[in-house]
Amino acid sequence: MALIFDIKRYAIHDGPGIRTTLFVKGCPLRCVWCHNPESWSPAPQRLYKKGKCIGCGSCVQACPEAALELTPEGVRPTGHRCRLCGACAAACPALAMEICGKEWTLEALMNQVERERAVMEGSGGGVTLSGGEPLMQAEFTLSLLRELGRRGFHRAVDTTLFASPETVEAVAGECELFMVDVKTMDTVLHKRYTGVPNEPILANLRRVAVLGIPYWVRIPLICEVNASEENIRATARFLLSLDHPPQVLDLLPYHDIGKGKHERLGTLYNPDGLSLSAPSAAFTDRCVSLLSAAGLNVRVGG
């Protein structure tokens, strides 16, 4: 069984062609700007969309644990233990309540994937495992990748590479593409903004290059974290030092799409108030020029 929090069909930014992307729950990083904070916990969670709530109290009445109450500010937890049974979500007529994370068997996931086979094959697409971090559920990830391969699907894994070398090598043998975030070459900054150092990630990226598997690199471009000429040049030097460079290098200018998701979780976006801002269009163009001049295949917003 695997805990999946979303299945996105007709995805066009998660690898080549049109793809089905499976989002695996659980991640060892805590990137301040994360677009999917609902992916961090490896357990199901309750989400509440206040903007959709009509204040009917159906969820409160349905909860067997009396874990919810209706207040002037919307539905709030009472402090009683929530068992994540889903009764509140099932009772909500406005779909304001949601249980994020559902257990799937391999067979059930393959049934979902097979629905879009014609579209994926016709576009040169396939299936992407994303998250969260798929390598946290390594055993199931490997089983799924093997079954996808047996059925002839192109397989991509969108990963932080913050995992054991053994796991990375095992997964590399069962997919056609890795998609890897490289946040910053400065390990102190990396730990401040993601919660983990970058040395294991860079070592695993070097390992991927040695293994010869095709890979793409994604850089979330954020002024205070990595949007400096010094870091861009250091990133280029590192990538060019590998056995082979990435096929694609995507620059992704910062935005705070994760903020609304934190509100649904009842958590705070950027609780320490760290400075985060998008680079100017002129600086982004400068980054493209520097990286392209180094011989890298650069895109913006891929």
Coordinates of C-alpha atoms in Angstrom, one line a residue:
M1 CA 0.0 0.0 0.0
A2 CA 1.1 3.6 -0.7
L3 CA -0.2 6.8 0.7
I4 CA -1.1 9.1 -2.2
F5 CA -2.4 12.6 -1.8
D6 CA -3.2 13.5 -5.4
I7 CA -3.4 12.1 -8.9
K8 CA -3.0 14.7 -11.7
R9 CA -4.0 13.7 -15.2
Y10 CA -2.9 15.5 -18.4
A11 CA 0.2 17.0 -16.6
I12 CA 2.5 18.8 -19.0
H13 CA 5.2 20.1 -16.6
D14 CA 6.2 16.8 -14.9
G15 CA 8.4 15.3 -17.7
P16 CA 8.1 14.8 -21.4
G17 CA 4.8 14.6 -23.1
I18 CA 1.4 14.4 -21.4
R19 CA 1.7 12.5 -18.1
T20 CA -0.2 11.1 -15.2
T21 CA 1.5 12.3 -12.0
L22 CA 1.1 10.4 -8.7
F23 CA 1.8 12.5 -5.6
V24 CA 3.3 10.4 -2.7
K25 CA 2.8 11.7 0.8
G26 CA 5.8 12.2 3.1
C27 CA 8.9 14.4 2.7
P28 CA 12.2 14.8 4.7
L29 CA 12.6 18.4 3.6
R30 CA 10.7 21.4 4.9
C31 CA 11.3 24.0 2.2
V32 CA 9.9 27.3 3.4
W33 CA 8.4 28.0 -0.1
C34 CA 7.0 24.5 -0.6
H35 CA 4.1 24.3 -3.0
N36 CA 2.8 21.1 -1.4
P37 CA 3.1 21.4 2.4
E38 CA 0.3 18.8 2.7
S39 CA 2.9 16.4 1.4
W40 CA 5.2 16.7 4.4
S41 CA 3.5 14.4 6.8
P42 CA 3.6 10.7 5.9
A43 CA 0.1 10.4 7.5
P44 CA -3.3 11.5 6.3
Q45 CA -4.4 15.0 7.4
R46 CA -7.6 17.0 7.5
L47 CA -7.8 20.1 5.2
Y48 CA -10.4 22.8 5.7
K49 CA -11.2 25.4 3.0
K50 CA -12.7 28.2 4.9
G51 CA -13.7 30.0 1.7
K52 CA -15.9 27.2 0.7
C53 CA -17.6 26.7 4.1
I54 CA -21.3 27.7 4.3
G55 CA -21.4 27.3 8.1
C56 CA -24.1 24.6 8.0
G57 CA -22.5 22.6 10.8
S58 CA -22.9 19.2 9.0
C59 CA -19.3 18.3 9.7
V60 CA -19.6 19.1 13.4
Q61 CA -22.7 16.9 13.7
A62 CA -21.1 14.1 11.7
C63 CA -17.8 13.9 13.7
P64 CA -18.0 10.8 16.0
E65 CA -15.2 12.2 18.3
A66 CA -16.7 15.7 18.7
A67 CA -13.4 17.0 17.4
L68 CA -14.9 20.0 15.6
E69 CA -16.9 23.0 16.5
L70 CA -18.6 25.8 14.5
T71 CA -17.4 29.3 15.5
P72 CA -17.8 32.8 14.0
E73 CA -14.4 32.3 12.4
G74 CA -15.4 29.0 10.8
V75 CA -15.0 25.3 11.8
R76 CA -12.3 24.8 14.4
P77 CA -10.8 21.7 16.2
T78 CA -12.0 21.3 19.8
G79 CA -8.9 19.6 21.0
H80 CA -10.4 16.2 21.0
R81 CA -8.6 13.5 19.1
C82 CA -9.4 13.4 15.4
R83 CA -9.3 9.8 14.0
L84 CA -9.3 11.1 10.4
C85 CA -12.2 8.8 9.7
G86 CA -13.5 11.2 6.9
A87 CA -17.0 11.5 8.3
C88 CA -16.7 15.3 8.2
A89 CA -15.6 15.4 4.6
A90 CA -18.3 12.9 3.6
A91 CA -21.0 15.1 5.3
C92 CA -19.8 18.5 4.0
P93 CA -22.1 19.6 1.1
A94 CA -19.7 22.4 0.1
L95 CA -16.6 20.2 -0.1
A96 CA -14.9 22.5 2.4
M97 CA -13.5 19.5 4.4
E98 CA -11.1 17.0 2.9
I99 CA -8.9 14.2 4.1
C100 CA -5.6 14.5 2.4
G101 CA -3.9 11.2 1.8
K102 CA -5.4 7.9 0.8
E103 CA -4.0 4.4 0.8
W104 CA -3.8 2.8 -2.6
T105 CA -2.9 -0.7 -3.7
L106 CA -0.6 -1.3 -6.6
E107 CA -3.5 -2.7 -8.6
A108 CA -5.8 0.2 -7.9
L109 CA -3.1 2.7 -8.9
M110 CA -2.4 0.8 -12.2
N111 CA -6.2 0.9 -13.0
Q112 CA -6.0 4.7 -12.6
V113 CA -2.9 5.0 -14.8
E114 CA -4.3 2.7 -17.6
R115 CA -7.2 5.1 -18.1
E116 CA -5.0 7.6 -19.8
R117 CA -2.6 5.2 -21.7
A118 CA -3.7 6.3 -25.2
V119 CA -3.1 10.0 -24.3
M120 CA 0.2 9.4 -22.7
E121 CA 1.5 7.1 -25.5
G122 CA 0.3 9.4 -28.2
S123 CA 2.2 12.4 -26.8
G124 CA 5.4 10.6 -25.8
G125 CA 4.4 11.0 -22.2
G126 CA 4.2 8.6 -19.3
V127 CA 3.9 8.4 -15.5
T128 CA 5.7 10.6 -13.0
L129 CA 6.1 9.9 -9.3
S130 CA 6.2 13.1 -7.3
G131 CA 5.4 14.3 -3.8
G132 CA 6.4 14.8 -1.2
E133 CA 9.3 12.5 -1.7
P134 CA 8.7 9.1 -3.5
L135 CA 12.0 7.7 -2.2
M136 CA 10.6 7.8 1.4
Q137 CA 8.2 5.0 0.3
A138 CA 11.0 3.2 -1.5
E139 CA 9.6 -0.3 -1.4
F140 CA 6.3 0.6 -2.9
T141 CA 7.9 3.1 -5.3
L142 CA 10.1 0.3 -6.6
S143 CA 7.2 -2.1 -7.0
L144 CA 5.2 0.5 -8.8
L145 CA 8.1 1.5 -11.1
R146 CA 8.7 -2.2 -12.0
E147 CA 5.0 -2.7 -12.8
L148 CA 4.9 0.5 -14.9
G149 CA 8.0 -0.7 -16.8
R150 CA 6.5 -4.2 -17.3
R151 CA 3.5 -2.5 -19.0
G152 CA 5.7 -0.3 -21.2
F153 CA 5.1 3.2 -19.6
H154 CA 7.8 5.9 -19.6
R155 CA 8.7 6.4 -15.9
A156 CA 9.9 9.7 -14.3
V157 CA 10.7 10.3 -10.6
D158 CA 10.5 13.9 -9.3
T159 CA 12.8 13.7 -6.2
T160 CA 14.8 15.7 -3.7
L161 CA 17.4 12.9 -3.8
F162 CA 17.6 13.2 0.0
A163 CA 17.8 9.5 0.5
S164 CA 20.3 6.7 0.9
P165 CA 22.6 5.9 -2.0
E166 CA 21.2 2.4 -2.1
T167 CA 17.7 3.7 -2.6
V168 CA 18.8 6.2 -5.3
E169 CA 20.6 3.5 -7.2
A170 CA 17.7 1.0 -6.9
V171 CA 15.2 3.6 -8.2
A172 CA 17.6 4.7 -10.9
G173 CA 17.5 1.2 -12.3
E174 CA 13.7 1.3 -12.6
C175 CA 13.0 4.6 -14.3
E176 CA 13.9 6.5 -17.5
L177 CA 14.2 10.0 -16.0
F178 CA 15.0 11.7 -12.7
M179 CA 13.8 15.3 -12.0
V180 CA 15.8 16.8 -9.2
D181 CA 15.6 20.1 -7.3
V182 CA 18.9 21.9 -6.7
K183 CA 18.1 24.7 -4.2
T184 CA 21.5 26.3 -3.5
M185 CA 25.1 25.3 -3.4
D186 CA 25.5 26.9 0.0
T187 CA 24.8 24.1 2.6
V188 CA 24.2 26.6 5.4
L189 CA 21.5 28.4 3.4
H190 CA 20.1 25.1 2.3
K191 CA 19.7 23.9 5.8
R192 CA 18.2 27.2 6.9
Y193 CA 15.5 27.2 4.2
T194 CA 14.9 23.4 3.8
G195 CA 15.8 21.9 7.1
V196 CA 18.5 19.6 5.7
P197 CA 22.1 20.1 4.4
N198 CA 22.7 19.8 0.7
E199 CA 25.8 17.4 0.7
P200 CA 23.7 14.2 0.5
I201 CA 21.7 15.6 -2.4
L202 CA 24.7 16.7 -4.4
A203 CA 26.4 13.4 -3.7
N204 CA 23.4 11.5 -5.0
L205 CA 23.1 13.8 -8.0
R206 CA 26.7 13.0 -8.8
R207 CA 25.8 9.3 -8.4
V208 CA 22.9 9.7 -10.8
A209 CA 25.2 11.2 -13.4
V210 CA 27.7 8.3 -13.0
L211 CA 24.9 5.8 -13.5
G212 CA 24.1 7.4 -16.8
I213 CA 20.4 7.9 -16.2
P214 CA 18.9 10.9 -18.0
Y215 CA 18.0 13.7 -15.5
W216 CA 16.5 17.2 -15.4
V217 CA 17.4 19.8 -12.8
R218 CA 15.0 22.3 -11.4
I219 CA 16.1 25.5 -9.6
P220 CA 13.4 27.4 -7.6
L221 CA 14.8 30.9 -8.1
I222 CA 14.5 32.9 -4.9
C223 CA 16.5 36.1 -4.2
E224 CA 17.5 35.4 -0.6
V225 CA 18.3 31.8 -1.2
N226 CA 20.0 31.3 -4.5
A227 CA 19.3 34.2 -7.0
S228 CA 22.8 35.6 -7.1
E229 CA 25.4 35.5 -9.8
E230 CA 27.8 33.7 -7.4
N231 CA 25.4 30.9 -6.7
I232 CA 24.3 30.6 -10.4
R233 CA 28.0 30.3 -11.5
A234 CA 28.7 27.8 -8.7
T235 CA 25.7 25.7 -9.8
A236 CA 26.9 25.8 -13.4
R237 CA 30.4 24.6 -12.3
F238 CA 28.9 21.8 -10.3
L239 CA 26.6 20.6 -13.0
L240 CA 29.4 20.7 -15.6
S241 CA 31.7 18.7 -13.3
L242 CA 29.3 15.8 -13.4
D243 CA 29.8 12.8 -15.7
H244 CA 27.1 14.2 -18.0
P245 CA 25.1 17.4 -17.6
P246 CA 21.3 17.5 -17.1
Q247 CA 19.2 17.3 -20.3
V248 CA 17.2 20.2 -19.1
L249 CA 17.7 23.0 -16.5
D250 CA 14.4 24.7 -15.4
L251 CA 14.5 28.0 -13.6
L252 CA 11.3 28.4 -11.5
P253 CA 10.9 32.0 -10.2
Y254 CA 9.5 32.1 -6.6
H255 CA 5.8 32.5 -5.8
D256 CA 3.9 31.8 -2.6
I257 CA 1.3 29.3 -3.9
G258 CA 1.9 27.2 -0.7
K259 CA 0.5 29.9 1.5
G260 CA -3.2 29.0 0.9
K261 CA -2.4 25.4 1.5
H262 CA -1.0 26.1 5.0
E263 CA -4.2 27.9 5.8
R264 CA -6.2 24.8 4.9
L265 CA -3.9 22.7 7.1
G266 CA -4.1 25.1 10.0
T267 CA -0.4 25.8 9.9
L268 CA 1.7 28.9 9.1
Y269 CA 3.5 29.7 5.9
N270 CA 7.1 30.8 6.6
P271 CA 6.5 30.9 10.4
D272 CA 10.0 32.4 11.1
G273 CA 9.4 35.3 8.7
L274 CA 12.4 34.5 6.5
S275 CA 12.8 36.9 3.6
L276 CA 11.5 35.4 0.3
S277 CA 11.1 37.2 -3.0
A278 CA 11.1 36.6 -6.7
P279 CA 14.0 37.9 -8.8
S280 CA 13.4 40.6 -11.4
A281 CA 12.8 39.6 -15.0
A282 CA 16.1 41.2 -15.9
F283 CA 18.0 39.0 -13.3
T284 CA 16.2 35.9 -14.5
D285 CA 17.3 36.7 -18.0
R286 CA 20.8 37.2 -16.7
C287 CA 20.7 33.7 -15.1
V288 CA 19.5 32.2 -18.4
S289 CA 22.4 33.9 -20.2
L290 CA 25.0 32.7 -17.7
L291 CA 23.8 29.1 -17.7
S292 CA 23.3 29.0 -21.5
A293 CA 26.8 30.3 -22.0
A294 CA 28.1 27.5 -19.9
G295 CA 26.4 25.1 -22.3
L296 CA 23.3 24.1 -20.3
N297 CA 19.9 23.7 -21.8
V298 CA 17.9 26.3 -19.9
R299 CA 14.2 27.0 -19.7
V300 CA 12.2 29.4 -17.5
G301 CA 9.0 28.1 -15.8
G302 CA 9.2 24.6 -17.2

